[in-house]
PDB file of C-alpha atoms in Angstrom:
ATOM      1  CA  GLN G  11       0.000   0.000   0.000  1.00 98.00           C
ATOM      2  CA  THR G  12       1.486   3.308  -1.135  1.00 98.00           C
ATOM      3  CA  ARG G  13       0.279   6.891  -0.805  1.00 98.00           C
ATOM      4  CA  VAL G  14       1.184   9.357  -3.532  1.00 98.00           C
ATOM      5  CA  TYR G  15       1.269  13.043  -2.578  1.00 98.00           C
ATOM      6  CA  GLY G  16       2.001  16.257  -4.467  1.00 98.00           C
ATOM      7  CA  ARG G  17       0.331  18.474  -7.058  1.00 98.00           C
ATOM      8  CA  ASP G  18       1.649  16.263  -9.888  1.00 98.00           C
ATOM      9  CA  ARG G  19       0.460  12.977  -8.376  1.00 98.00           C
ATOM     10  CA  VAL G  20      -2.090  12.303 -11.142  1.00 98.00           C
ATOM     11  CA  LYS G  21       0.410  13.135 -13.889  1.00 98.00           C
ATOM     12  CA  PHE G  22       2.904  10.838 -12.169  1.00 98.00           C
ATOM     13  CA  MET G  23       0.459   7.942 -11.892  1.00 98.00           C
ATOM     14  CA  GLU G  24      -0.728   8.296 -15.480  1.00 98.00           C
ATOM     15  CA  SER G  25       2.894   8.105 -16.672  1.00 98.00           C
ATOM     16  CA  LEU G  26       2.952   4.540 -15.313  1.00 98.00           C
ATOM     17  CA  VAL G  27      -0.529   3.071 -15.804  1.00 98.00           C
ATOM     18  CA  VAL G  28      -3.131   2.803 -18.575  1.00 98.00           C
ATOM     19  CA  GLY G  29      -6.155   4.072 -16.618  1.00 98.00           C
ATOM     20  CA  ASP G  30      -7.764   7.512 -16.555  1.00 98.00           C
ATOM     21  CA  ILE G  31      -6.804   8.540 -13.035  1.00 98.00           C
ATOM     22  CA  ALA G  32      -7.755  12.185 -13.578  1.00 98.00           C
ATOM     23  CA  GLU G  33     -11.420  11.272 -14.038  1.00 98.00           C
ATOM     24  CA  LEU G  34     -11.726   9.505 -10.667  1.00 98.00           C
ATOM     25  CA  LYS G  35     -14.043  11.269  -8.246  1.00 98.00           C
ATOM     26  CA  PRO G  36     -13.007  11.726  -4.599  1.00 98.00           C
ATOM     27  CA  GLY G  37     -13.176   8.330  -2.892  1.00 98.00           C
ATOM     28  CA  GLN G  38     -13.367   6.447  -6.202  1.00 98.00           C
ATOM     29  CA  GLY G  39     -10.862   3.804  -7.287  1.00 98.00           C
ATOM     30  CA  THR G  40     -10.139   1.741 -10.376  1.00 98.00           C
ATOM     31  CA  LEU G  41      -8.316  -1.428 -11.337  1.00 98.00           C
ATOM     32  CA  THR G  42      -5.515  -0.460 -13.689  1.00 98.00           C
ATOM     33  CA  LEU G  43      -2.362  -1.900 -15.228  1.00 98.00           C
ATOM     34  CA  LEU G  44       1.250  -0.872 -14.728  1.00 98.00           C
ATOM     35  CA  THR G  45       2.862  -1.506 -18.129  1.00 98.00           C
ATOM     36  CA  ASN G  46       6.360  -1.578 -19.584  1.00 98.00           C
ATOM     37  CA  GLU G  47       7.676  -0.178 -22.872  1.00 98.00           C
ATOM     38  CA  ARG G  48       6.983  -3.522 -24.608  1.00 98.00           C
ATOM     39  CA  GLY G  49       3.318  -3.329 -23.640  1.00 98.00           C
ATOM     40  CA  GLY G  50       3.711  -6.067 -21.026  1.00 98.00           C
ATOM     41  CA  ILE G  51       1.904  -5.984 -17.687  1.00 98.00           C
ATOM     42  CA  VAL G  52       4.267  -5.277 -14.786  1.00 98.00           C
ATOM     43  CA  ASP G  53       1.397  -5.527 -12.278  1.00 98.00           C
ATOM     44  CA  ASP G  54      -2.310  -4.909 -11.848  1.00 98.00           C
ATOM     45  CA  LEU G  55      -3.032  -2.208  -9.262  1.00 97.00           C
ATOM     46  CA  ILE G  56      -5.971  -0.540  -7.589  1.00 98.00           C
ATOM     47  CA  VAL G  57      -5.552   3.238  -7.599  1.00 98.00           C
ATOM     48  CA  THR G  58      -7.941   5.345  -5.520  1.00 98.00           C
ATOM     49  CA  ASN G  59      -8.345   9.104  -5.619  1.00 98.00           C
ATOM     50  CA  THR G  60      -8.880   9.649  -1.911  1.00 98.00           C
ATOM     51  CA  SER G  61     -10.993  12.407  -0.399  1.00 94.00           C
ATOM     52  CA  GLU G  62      -7.819  13.494   1.339  1.00 93.00           C
ATOM     53  CA  ASP G  63      -4.762  14.906  -0.454  1.00 94.00           C
ATOM     54  CA  HIS G  64      -3.281  11.780  -2.026  1.00 98.00           C
ATOM     55  CA  LEU G  65      -3.705   8.758  -4.288  1.00 98.00           C
ATOM     56  CA  TYR G  66      -3.898   5.374  -2.568  1.00 98.00           C
ATOM     57  CA  VAL G  67      -2.225   2.546  -4.512  1.00 98.00           C
ATOM     58  CA  VAL G  68      -2.544  -1.164  -3.695  1.00 98.00           C
ATOM     59  CA  SER G  69      -0.053  -3.502  -5.394  1.00 97.00           C
ATOM     60  CA  ASN G  70       0.151  -7.267  -5.392  1.00 96.00           C
ATOM     61  CA  ALA G  71       2.355  -8.267  -2.460  1.00 93.00           C
ATOM     62  CA  GLY G  72       4.542 -10.424  -4.702  1.00 94.00           C
ATOM     63  CA  CYS G  73       5.194  -7.429  -6.976  1.00 97.00           C
ATOM     64  CA  ALA G  74       5.614  -4.813  -4.244  1.00 95.00           C
ATOM     65  CA  ASP G  75       9.391  -4.472  -4.521  1.00 96.00           C
ATOM     66  CA  LYS G  76       9.545  -4.126  -8.303  1.00 97.00           C
ATOM     67  CA  ASP G  77       6.500  -1.824  -8.358  1.00 98.00           C
ATOM     68  CA  LEU G  78       8.049   0.424  -5.751  1.00 98.00           C
ATOM     69  CA  ALA G  79      11.339   0.531  -7.650  1.00 98.00           C
ATOM     70  CA  VAL G  80       9.500   1.631 -10.808  1.00 98.00           C
ATOM     71  CA  MET G  81       7.460   4.215  -8.912  1.00 98.00           C
ATOM     72  CA  ARG G  82      10.458   5.621  -7.058  1.00 98.00           C
ATOM     73  CA  GLY G  83      12.471   5.852 -10.274  1.00 98.00           C
ATOM     74  CA  ARG G  84       9.714   7.719 -12.091  1.00 98.00           C
ATOM     75  CA  ALA G  85       9.103  10.019  -9.102  1.00 98.00           C
ATOM     76  CA  ALA G  86      12.793  10.955  -9.055  1.00 98.00           C
ATOM     77  CA  GLU G  87      12.663  11.743 -12.788  1.00 98.00           C
ATOM     78  CA  LEU G  88       9.610  13.920 -12.351  1.00 98.00           C
ATOM     79  CA  ARG G  89      11.113  15.786  -9.405  1.00 98.00           C
ATOM     80  CA  ALA G  90      14.342  16.354 -11.376  1.00 98.00           C
ATOM     81  CA  ALA G  91      12.213  18.046 -14.031  1.00 98.00           C
ATOM     82  CA  GLY G  92      10.638  20.334 -11.427  1.00 98.00           C
ATOM     83  CA  GLY G  93       7.599  18.179 -10.626  1.00 98.00           C
ATOM     84  CA  ASP G  94       5.977  17.780  -7.230  1.00 98.00           C
ATOM     85  CA  VAL G  95       5.392  14.170  -6.146  1.00 98.00           C
ATOM     86  CA  GLN G  96       6.208  12.205  -2.996  1.00 98.00           C
ATOM     87  CA  LEU G  97       5.693   8.544  -2.113  1.00 98.00           C
ATOM     88  CA  GLU G  98       4.891   7.150   1.316  1.00 98.00           C
ATOM     89  CA  VAL G  99       4.833   3.392   1.861  1.00 98.00           C
ATOM     90  CA  SER G 100       2.172   2.361   4.365  1.00 97.00           C
ATOM     91  CA  ASP G 101       2.780  -0.337   6.973  1.00 96.00           C
ATOM     92  CA  ASN G 102      -0.956  -1.026   7.306  1.00 98.00           C
ATOM     93  CA  ALA G 103      -2.281  -4.561   7.090  1.00 98.00           C
ATOM     94  CA  LEU G 104      -5.029  -5.448   4.614  1.00 97.00           C
ATOM     95  CA  LEU G 105      -7.983  -7.646   5.565  1.00 97.00           C
ATOM     96  CA  ALA G 106     -10.512  -8.830   2.973  1.00 97.00           C
ATOM     97  CA  LEU G 107     -14.081  -9.552   4.102  1.00 98.00           C
ATOM     98  CA  GLN G 108     -16.013 -11.098   1.209  1.00 97.00           C
ATOM     99  CA  GLY G 109     -19.351 -12.733   0.517  1.00 96.00           C
ATOM    100  CA  PRO G 110     -23.145 -12.411   0.743  1.00 95.00           C
ATOM    101  CA  SER G 111     -23.159 -11.644   4.497  1.00 97.00           C
ATOM    102  CA  MET G 112     -20.392  -9.022   4.338  1.00 98.00           C
ATOM    103  CA  ALA G 113     -22.639  -5.944   4.485  1.00 98.00           C
ATOM    104  CA  GLN G 114     -24.671  -7.257   7.428  1.00 97.00           C
ATOM    105  CA  VAL G 115     -21.557  -8.236   9.363  1.00 98.00           C
ATOM    106  CA  LEU G 116     -19.583  -5.045   8.732  1.00 98.00           C
ATOM    107  CA  GLN G 117     -22.483  -2.631   9.223  1.00 98.00           C
ATOM    108  CA  ALA G 118     -22.695  -3.710  12.869  1.00 97.00           C
ATOM    109  CA  GLY G 119     -19.208  -2.278  13.394  1.00 97.00           C
ATOM    110  CA  LEU G 120     -19.622   0.977  11.456  1.00 96.00           C
ATOM    111  CA  SER G 121     -21.229   4.266  12.386  1.00 88.00           C
ATOM    112  CA  GLY G 122     -21.847   5.239   8.732  1.00 91.00           C
ATOM    113  CA  ASP G 123     -24.264   3.661   6.243  1.00 95.00           C
ATOM    114  CA  LEU G 124     -22.484   0.971   4.231  1.00 97.00           C
ATOM    115  CA  ALA G 125     -25.336   0.978   1.686  1.00 97.00           C
ATOM    116  CA  LYS G 126     -24.020   4.323   0.408  1.00 96.00           C
ATOM    117  CA  LEU G 127     -20.609   2.846  -0.427  1.00 97.00           C
ATOM    118  CA  SER G 128     -20.586   1.541  -4.013  1.00 97.00           C
ATOM    119  CA  PHE G 129     -18.232  -0.953  -5.649  1.00 98.00           C
ATOM    120  CA  MET G 130     -14.709   0.483  -6.082  1.00 98.00           C
ATOM    121  CA  ASN G 131     -15.330   3.340  -3.660  1.00 98.00           C
ATOM    122  CA  SER G 132     -13.424   3.992  -0.446  1.00 97.00           C
ATOM    123  CA  VAL G 133     -13.845   5.768   2.872  1.00 97.00           C
ATOM    124  CA  ILE G 134     -11.839   6.324   6.072  1.00 97.00           C
ATOM    125  CA  THR G 135     -13.797   5.169   9.110  1.00 97.00           C
ATOM    126  CA  THR G 136     -13.711   3.360  12.458  1.00 97.00           C
ATOM    127  CA  VAL G 137     -14.292  -0.398  12.160  1.00 98.00           C
ATOM    128  CA  PHE G 138     -15.366  -2.245  15.315  1.00 97.00           C
ATOM    129  CA  GLY G 139     -13.645   0.349  17.469  1.00 97.00           C
ATOM    130  CA  VAL G 140     -10.432   0.543  15.402  1.00 97.00           C
ATOM    131  CA  PRO G 141     -10.049   4.105  14.076  1.00 97.00           C
ATOM    132  CA  GLY G 142      -8.270   5.171  10.905  1.00 96.00           C
ATOM    133  CA  CYS G 143      -9.281   2.210   8.747  1.00 98.00           C
ATOM    134  CA  ARG G 144      -9.747   2.624   5.003  1.00 98.00           C
ATOM    135  CA  VAL G 145     -12.692   0.528   3.819  1.00 98.00           C
ATOM    136  CA  THR G 146     -12.801  -0.059   0.050  1.00 98.00           C
ATOM    137  CA  ARG G 147     -15.738  -1.922  -1.478  1.00 98.00           C
ATOM    138  CA  CYS G 148     -13.794  -4.327  -3.639  1.00 97.00           C
ATOM    139  CA  GLY G 149     -12.043  -7.675  -3.447  1.00 94.00           C
ATOM    140  CA  TYR G 150     -10.799 -10.260  -5.889  1.00 94.00           C
ATOM    141  CA  THR G 151     -13.591 -12.807  -5.474  1.00 96.00           C
ATOM    142  CA  GLY G 152     -16.439 -11.681  -7.735  1.00 96.00           C
ATOM    143  CA  GLU G 153     -18.581 -11.284  -4.611  1.00 96.00           C
ATOM    144  CA  ASP G 154     -19.728  -8.221  -2.700  1.00 98.00           C
ATOM    145  CA  GLY G 155     -16.945  -7.465  -0.265  1.00 98.00           C
ATOM    146  CA  VAL G 156     -14.518  -4.997   1.235  1.00 98.00           C
ATOM    147  CA  GLU G 157     -10.798  -4.682   1.738  1.00 98.00           C
ATOM    148  CA  ILE G 158      -9.959  -3.026   5.056  1.00 98.00           C
ATOM    149  CA  SER G 159      -6.635  -1.230   5.416  1.00 98.00           C
ATOM    150  CA  VAL G 160      -5.994  -1.314   9.157  1.00 98.00           C
ATOM    151  CA  PRO G 161      -3.080  -0.043  11.280  1.00 98.00           C
ATOM    152  CA  ALA G 162      -0.765  -3.036  11.615  1.00 97.00           C
ATOM    153  CA  GLY G 163      -0.738  -2.971  15.404  1.00 98.00           C
ATOM    154  CA  ARG G 164      -4.493  -3.578  15.535  1.00 98.00           C
ATOM    155  CA  ALA G 165      -4.900  -5.962  12.604  1.00 98.00           C
ATOM    156  CA  VAL G 166      -5.042  -9.111  14.743  1.00 98.00           C
ATOM    157  CA  GLU G 167      -7.578  -7.456  17.064  1.00 98.00           C
ATOM    158  CA  LEU G 168      -9.850  -6.573  14.131  1.00 98.00           C
ATOM    159  CA  ALA G 169      -9.444  -9.987  12.514  1.00 98.00           C
ATOM    160  CA  GLU G 170     -10.374 -11.728  15.748  1.00 98.00           C
ATOM    161  CA  ARG G 171     -13.369  -9.436  16.209  1.00 97.00           C
ATOM    162  CA  LEU G 172     -14.625 -10.299  12.722  1.00 98.00           C
ATOM    163  CA  LEU G 173     -13.984 -14.017  13.217  1.00 98.00           C
ATOM    164  CA  GLY G 174     -16.083 -13.847  16.367  1.00 97.00           C
ATOM    165  CA  VAL G 175     -19.158 -13.355  14.175  1.00 97.00           C
ATOM    166  CA  PRO G 176     -20.782 -16.729  13.366  1.00 97.00           C
ATOM    167  CA  GLU G 177     -21.183 -15.915   9.657  1.00 96.00           C
ATOM    168  CA  VAL G 178     -17.461 -15.181   9.225  1.00 98.00           C
ATOM    169  CA  TRP G 179     -14.940 -17.927   8.453  1.00 96.00           C
ATOM    170  CA  PRO G 180     -11.199 -17.710   7.796  1.00 96.00           C
ATOM    171  CA  ALA G 181     -10.343 -18.389   4.168  1.00 94.00           C
ATOM    172  CA  GLY G 182      -6.943 -19.012   2.617  1.00 88.00           C
ATOM    173  CA  LEU G 183      -5.590 -18.086  -0.781  1.00 86.00           C
ATOM    174  CA  ALA G 184      -6.755 -21.366  -2.344  1.00 88.00           C
ATOM    175  CA  ALA G 185     -10.360 -20.509  -1.500  1.00 91.00           C
ATOM    176  CA  ARG G 186      -9.952 -17.041  -2.960  1.00 92.00           C
ATOM    177  CA  ASP G 187      -8.247 -18.518  -6.016  1.00 94.00           C
ATOM    178  CA  SER G 188     -11.251 -20.682  -6.864  1.00 95.00           C
ATOM    179  CA  LEU G 189     -13.559 -17.665  -6.458  1.00 96.00           C
ATOM    180  CA  ARG G 190     -11.487 -15.319  -8.626  1.00 97.00           C
ATOM    181  CA  LEU G 191     -11.236 -18.008 -11.327  1.00 97.00           C
ATOM    182  CA  GLU G 192     -15.004 -18.566 -11.279  1.00 98.00           C
ATOM    183  CA  ALA G 193     -15.321 -14.782 -11.693  1.00 98.00           C
ATOM    184  CA  GLY G 194     -12.917 -14.825 -14.665  1.00 98.00           C
ATOM    185  CA  LEU G 195     -10.348 -12.637 -12.902  1.00 98.00           C
ATOM    186  CA  CYS G 196      -6.635 -12.803 -13.735  1.00 98.00           C
ATOM    187  CA  LEU G 197      -4.004 -13.822 -11.206  1.00 96.00           C
ATOM    188  CA  TYR G 198      -0.753 -11.935 -11.662  1.00 97.00           C
ATOM    189  CA  GLY G 199       2.143 -14.255 -12.420  1.00 96.00           C
ATOM    190  CA  ASN G 200      -0.212 -16.921 -13.803  1.00 95.00           C
ATOM    191  CA  ASP G 201      -2.592 -15.298 -16.272  1.00 97.00           C
ATOM    192  CA  ILE G 202      -0.844 -11.967 -16.784  1.00 98.00           C
ATOM    193  CA  ASP G 203       2.805 -10.961 -16.576  1.00 98.00           C
ATOM    194  CA  GLU G 204       5.415  -8.874 -18.356  1.00 98.00           C
ATOM    195  CA  THR G 205       5.097 -11.028 -21.492  1.00 96.00           C
ATOM    196  CA  THR G 206       1.335 -10.477 -21.871  1.00 97.00           C
ATOM    197  CA  THR G 207      -0.351  -7.298 -23.081  1.00 98.00           C
ATOM    198  CA  PRO G 208      -3.748  -5.853 -22.100  1.00 98.00           C
ATOM    199  CA  ALA G 209      -5.081  -6.720 -25.569  1.00 98.00           C
ATOM    200  CA  GLU G 210      -4.030 -10.369 -25.303  1.00 98.00           C
ATOM    201  CA  ALA G 211      -5.361 -10.622 -21.752  1.00 98.00           C
ATOM    202  CA  GLY G 212      -8.793  -9.202 -22.593  1.00 98.00           C
ATOM    203  CA  LEU G 213      -8.160  -6.214 -20.330  1.00 98.00           C
ATOM    204  CA  LEU G 214      -8.612  -3.380 -22.822  1.00 98.00           C
ATOM    205  CA  TRP G 215     -11.500  -2.101 -20.675  1.00 98.00           C
ATOM    206  CA  THR G 216      -8.850  -0.801 -18.261  1.00 98.00           C
ATOM    207  CA  LEU G 217      -7.603   1.676 -20.907  1.00 97.00           C
ATOM    208  CA  GLY G 218      -9.218   5.056 -20.435  1.00 93.00           C
ATOM    209  CA  LYS G 219     -10.697   6.593 -23.604  1.00 96.00           C
ATOM    210  CA  ARG G 220      -8.619   9.742 -23.185  1.00 98.00           C
ATOM    211  CA  ARG G 221      -5.495   7.660 -22.590  1.00 98.00           C
ATOM    212  CA  ARG G 222      -6.061   5.686 -25.811  1.00 98.00           C
ATOM    213  CA  THR G 223      -6.139   8.929 -27.770  1.00 97.00           C
ATOM    214  CA  ALA G 224      -3.160  10.485 -25.971  1.00 98.00           C
ATOM    215  CA  MET G 225      -1.107   7.247 -26.144  1.00 98.00           C
ATOM    216  CA  ASP G 226       0.978   8.547 -23.244  1.00 97.00           C
ATOM    217  CA  PHE G 227       1.412   5.377 -21.165  1.00 98.00           C
ATOM    218  CA  PRO G 228       4.291   2.860 -21.355  1.00 98.00           C
ATOM    219  CA  GLY G 229       3.967   0.513 -24.331  1.00 98.00           C
ATOM    220  CA  ALA G 230       1.112   2.528 -25.858  1.00 98.00           C
ATOM    221  CA  ALA G 231       2.276   2.129 -29.465  1.00 98.00           C
ATOM    222  CA  ILE G 232       2.415  -1.679 -29.173  1.00 98.00           C
ATOM    223  CA  ILE G 233      -0.848  -1.979 -27.246  1.00 98.00           C
ATOM    224  CA  MET G 234      -2.818   0.335 -29.527  1.00 98.00           C
ATOM    225  CA  ALA G 235      -1.450  -1.451 -32.610  1.00 98.00           C
ATOM    226  CA  GLN G 236      -2.906  -4.664 -31.176  1.00 97.00           C
ATOM    227  CA  VAL G 237      -6.217  -2.890 -30.591  1.00 96.00           C
ATOM    228  CA  LYS G 238      -6.308  -1.974 -34.272  1.00 96.00           C
ATOM    229  CA  GLU G 239      -4.899  -5.168 -35.786  1.00 95.00           C
ATOM    230  CA  LYS G 240      -6.141  -7.663 -33.131  1.00 94.00           C
ATOM    231  CA  PRO G 241      -3.658  -9.751 -31.097  1.00 96.00           C
ATOM    232  CA  LYS G 242      -2.467 -13.121 -32.355  1.00 95.00           C
ATOM    233  CA  ARG G 243      -3.484 -14.821 -29.114  1.00 95.00           C
ATOM    234  CA  LYS G 244      -6.249 -14.229 -26.575  1.00 96.00           C
ATOM    235  CA  ARG G 245      -7.103 -15.195 -23.011  1.00 97.00           C
ATOM    236  CA  VAL G 246     -10.139 -17.471 -22.888  1.00 96.00           C
ATOM    237  CA  GLY G 247     -12.180 -19.454 -20.401  1.00 97.00           C
ATOM    238  CA  LEU G 248     -12.290 -23.248 -20.608  1.00 95.00           C
ATOM    239  CA  THR G 249     -14.550 -25.899 -19.145  1.00 95.00           C
ATOM    240  CA  CYS G 250     -13.757 -29.594 -18.931  1.00 87.00           C
ATOM    241  CA  ALA G 251     -16.198 -32.134 -17.542  1.00 71.00           C
ATOM    242  CA  HIS G 252     -13.695 -34.976 -17.305  1.00 59.00           C
ATOM    243  CA  GLY G 253     -10.448 -35.729 -15.499  1.00 50.00           C
ATOM    244  CA  ARG G 254      -8.973 -34.278 -12.343  1.00 51.00           C
ATOM    245  CA  GLY G 255      -8.683 -30.518 -12.297  1.00 47.00           C
ATOM    246  CA  GLY G 256      -5.665 -30.237 -10.025  1.00 51.00           C
ATOM    247  CA  GLY G 257      -3.132 -30.516 -12.823  1.00 55.00           C
ATOM    248  CA  TRP G 258      -4.543 -27.535 -14.713  1.00 58.00           C
ATOM    249  CA  GLY G 259      -2.568 -25.008 -12.721  1.00 52.00           C
ATOM    250  CA  ARG G 260       0.807 -26.184 -14.053  1.00 54.00           C
ATOM    251  CA  ARG G 261       0.625 -24.568 -17.513  1.00 65.00           C
ATOM    252  CA  PRO G 262      -0.289 -27.693 -19.506  1.00 63.00           C
ATOM    253  CA  PRO G 263      -0.503 -27.288 -23.279  1.00 68.00           C
ATOM    254  CA  LEU G 264      -3.714 -26.706 -25.204  1.00 68.00           C
ATOM    255  CA  THR G 265      -4.021 -28.147 -28.681  1.00 63.00           C
ATOM    256  CA  SER G 266      -6.363 -27.819 -31.585  1.00 55.00           C
ATOM    257  CA  VAL G 267      -5.621 -30.795 -33.783  1.00 47.00           C
ATOM    258  CA  PRO G 268      -3.293 -30.822 -35.624  1.00 47.00           C
ATOM    259  CA  THR G 269      -1.498 -27.692 -34.337  1.00 56.00           C
ATOM    260  CA  SER G 270      -0.509 -26.382 -30.934  1.00 65.00           C
ATOM    261  CA  SER G 271      -2.948 -23.687 -29.867  1.00 75.00           C
ATOM    262  CA  GLY G 272      -1.846 -22.357 -26.490  1.00 89.00           C
ATOM    263  CA  THR G 273      -1.330 -22.843 -22.773  1.00 91.00           C
ATOM    264  CA  VAL G 274      -3.505 -23.199 -19.685  1.00 92.00           C
ATOM    265  CA  THR G 275      -2.521 -20.587 -17.085  1.00 93.00           C
ATOM    266  CA  SER G 276      -5.025 -21.249 -14.254  1.00 93.00           C
ATOM    267  CA  GLY G 277      -7.352 -24.108 -13.491  1.00 92.00           C
ATOM    268  CA  CYS G 278      -9.216 -25.869 -10.704  1.00 91.00           C
ATOM    269  CA  PRO G 279     -12.365 -27.831  -9.938  1.00 91.00           C
ATOM    270  CA  SER G 280     -15.150 -25.245  -9.595  1.00 93.00           C
ATOM    271  CA  PRO G 281     -16.888 -25.637  -6.209  1.00 93.00           C
ATOM    272  CA  SER G 282     -19.921 -23.744  -7.523  1.00 94.00           C
ATOM    273  CA  LEU G 283     -20.320 -25.551 -10.850  1.00 94.00           C
ATOM    274  CA  GLY G 284     -19.113 -29.045  -9.996  1.00 91.00           C
ATOM    275  CA  LYS G 285     -16.829 -29.253 -13.033  1.00 91.00           C
ATOM    276  CA  ASN G 286     -13.323 -28.244 -13.979  1.00 92.00           C
ATOM    277  CA  ILE G 287     -12.719 -24.691 -15.175  1.00 94.00           C
ATOM    278  CA  ALA G 288      -9.628 -22.938 -16.432  1.00 94.00           C
ATOM    279  CA  MET G 289      -8.337 -19.979 -18.356  1.00 95.00           C
ATOM    280  CA  GLY G 290      -5.471 -19.782 -20.753  1.00 94.00           C
ATOM    281  CA  TYR G 291      -4.151 -18.321 -23.977  1.00 95.00           C
ATOM    282  CA  VAL G 292      -5.069 -19.691 -27.393  1.00 94.00           C
ATOM    283  CA  ALA G 293      -4.450 -18.598 -30.961  1.00 93.00           C
ATOM    284  CA  ALA G 294      -7.017 -15.955 -31.898  1.00 93.00           C
ATOM    285  CA  ALA G 295      -8.476 -18.311 -34.528  1.00 91.00           C
ATOM    286  CA  HIS G 296      -9.483 -20.725 -31.736  1.00 91.00           C
ATOM    287  CA  SER G 297     -10.797 -18.164 -29.225  1.00 94.00           C
ATOM    288  CA  ARG G 298     -14.486 -18.116 -30.106  1.00 95.00           C
ATOM    289  CA  ALA G 299     -16.822 -19.432 -27.386  1.00 96.00           C
ATOM    290  CA  GLY G 300     -17.925 -22.985 -28.180  1.00 95.00           C
ATOM    291  CA  THR G 301     -14.645 -23.989 -29.849  1.00 93.00           C
ATOM    292  CA  ALA G 302     -13.625 -27.537 -28.932  1.00 92.00           C
ATOM    293  CA  LEU G 303      -9.990 -27.976 -27.885  1.00 91.00           C
ATOM    294  CA  THR G 304      -7.899 -30.632 -26.196  1.00 89.00           C
ATOM    295  CA  VAL G 305      -6.073 -30.029 -22.935  1.00 87.00           C
ATOM    296  CA  GLU G 306      -3.319 -32.124 -21.433  1.00 83.00           C
ATOM    297  CA  VAL G 307      -4.064 -32.927 -17.767  1.00 79.00           C
ATOM    298  CA  ARG G 308      -1.506 -35.083 -15.956  1.00 78.00           C
ATOM    299  CA  LYS G 309      -0.137 -36.249 -19.341  1.00 80.00           C
ATOM    300  CA  LYS G 310      -3.596 -37.355 -20.493  1.00 83.00           C
ATOM    301  CA  GLN G 311      -5.601 -35.690 -23.251  1.00 85.00           C
ATOM    302  CA  GLN G 312      -8.997 -34.331 -22.219  1.00 87.00           C
ATOM    303  CA  PRO G 313     -11.630 -32.496 -24.277  1.00 91.00           C
ATOM    304  CA  ALA G 314     -12.240 -28.868 -23.315  1.00 92.00           C
ATOM    305  CA  LEU G 315     -14.594 -26.159 -24.521  1.00 94.00           C
ATOM    306  CA  VAL G 316     -13.855 -22.446 -24.908  1.00 95.00           C
ATOM    307  CA  THR G 317     -16.366 -20.768 -22.590  1.00 97.00           C
ATOM    308  CA  LYS G 318     -17.423 -17.183 -21.932  1.00 97.00           C
ATOM    309  CA  MET G 319     -16.394 -15.667 -18.602  1.00 98.00           C
ATOM    310  CA  PRO G 320     -17.272 -15.139 -15.829  1.00 98.00           C
ATOM    311  CA  PHE G 321     -18.084 -18.778 -15.275  1.00 98.00           C
ATOM    312  CA  VAL G 322     -20.229 -17.780 -12.269  1.00 98.00           C
ATOM    313  CA  PRO G 323     -22.174 -14.466 -12.234  1.00 97.00           C
ATOM    314  CA  THR G 324     -20.502 -11.735 -10.165  1.00 97.00           C
ATOM    315  CA  HIS G 325     -22.239  -9.875  -7.323  1.00 97.00           C
ATOM    316  CA  TYR G 326     -20.576  -6.468  -7.137  1.00 97.00           C
ATOM    317  CA  TYR G 327     -22.588  -3.874  -5.225  1.00 97.00           C
ATOM    318  CA  THR G 328     -23.857  -0.675  -6.820  1.00 91.00           C
ATOM    319  CA  ALA G 329     -25.492   1.758  -4.399  1.00 81.00           C
ATOM    320  CA  LYS G 330     -29.022   2.780  -5.377  1.00 71.00           C
TER     321      LYS G 330
END
């Protein structure tokens, strides 16, 4: 978690990511992509324009060091050119409370009305007696949920308070992984990385309209050329009714007889659907929903079907 201060904070952020940060209203955030000059995805971030005097940036923990190095390097360049931007790394913990009962559970510990907080919006508040928490209505599960940025010294206290509610259960990354896959969401390092572009990954919706025209983000020429000419490969969803799903997460090959067609990047048995699901990259010619492919699972060939995502409908909350 990083806070970005200074009058040039939006200009700074837009020099690194593809999103339209300037259009964000106070308290509003967006999922965006940090790209490199080759159009590859360095990380996916959530950037929030806070109601205070800074941008709030959440990186993937596994990418935190490289993200910070990129951000610090660009900030130094901007300051050398007379710009005003400062970075402050937060030591807050981040707790994710997700699922159908989230609003009922969390509202009991808030003084404000949670119904007024829409998806991808954020507010500073007291949560179950812990002041100074940032509650953002988001979470990588496809469900209604929040991520709570809490002072590190009180994170265990808040977690234990939440776990004291009967409807709340602890969940590990494997549980979240099945949910995000059912929701068709990419996992950094599996489904997107520095060798994949937003066009290939089906993430062109993260490119702001103004940013597409200005072409002022890293890798813009390559990415926009792919928008115009269409990428040679695309990320797709896959379903497979047979075989064991556990082997899908090890990048097995996908084939469309007689030629190699691509690679599986994520896969698991879907708890909600009762069948195996996956996503991966295939040649654009084989990316249409309904296309029959073959996937190698534990060295055995299994039939698979290109399927539209999300596999399970999402339940993001939009305030009325």
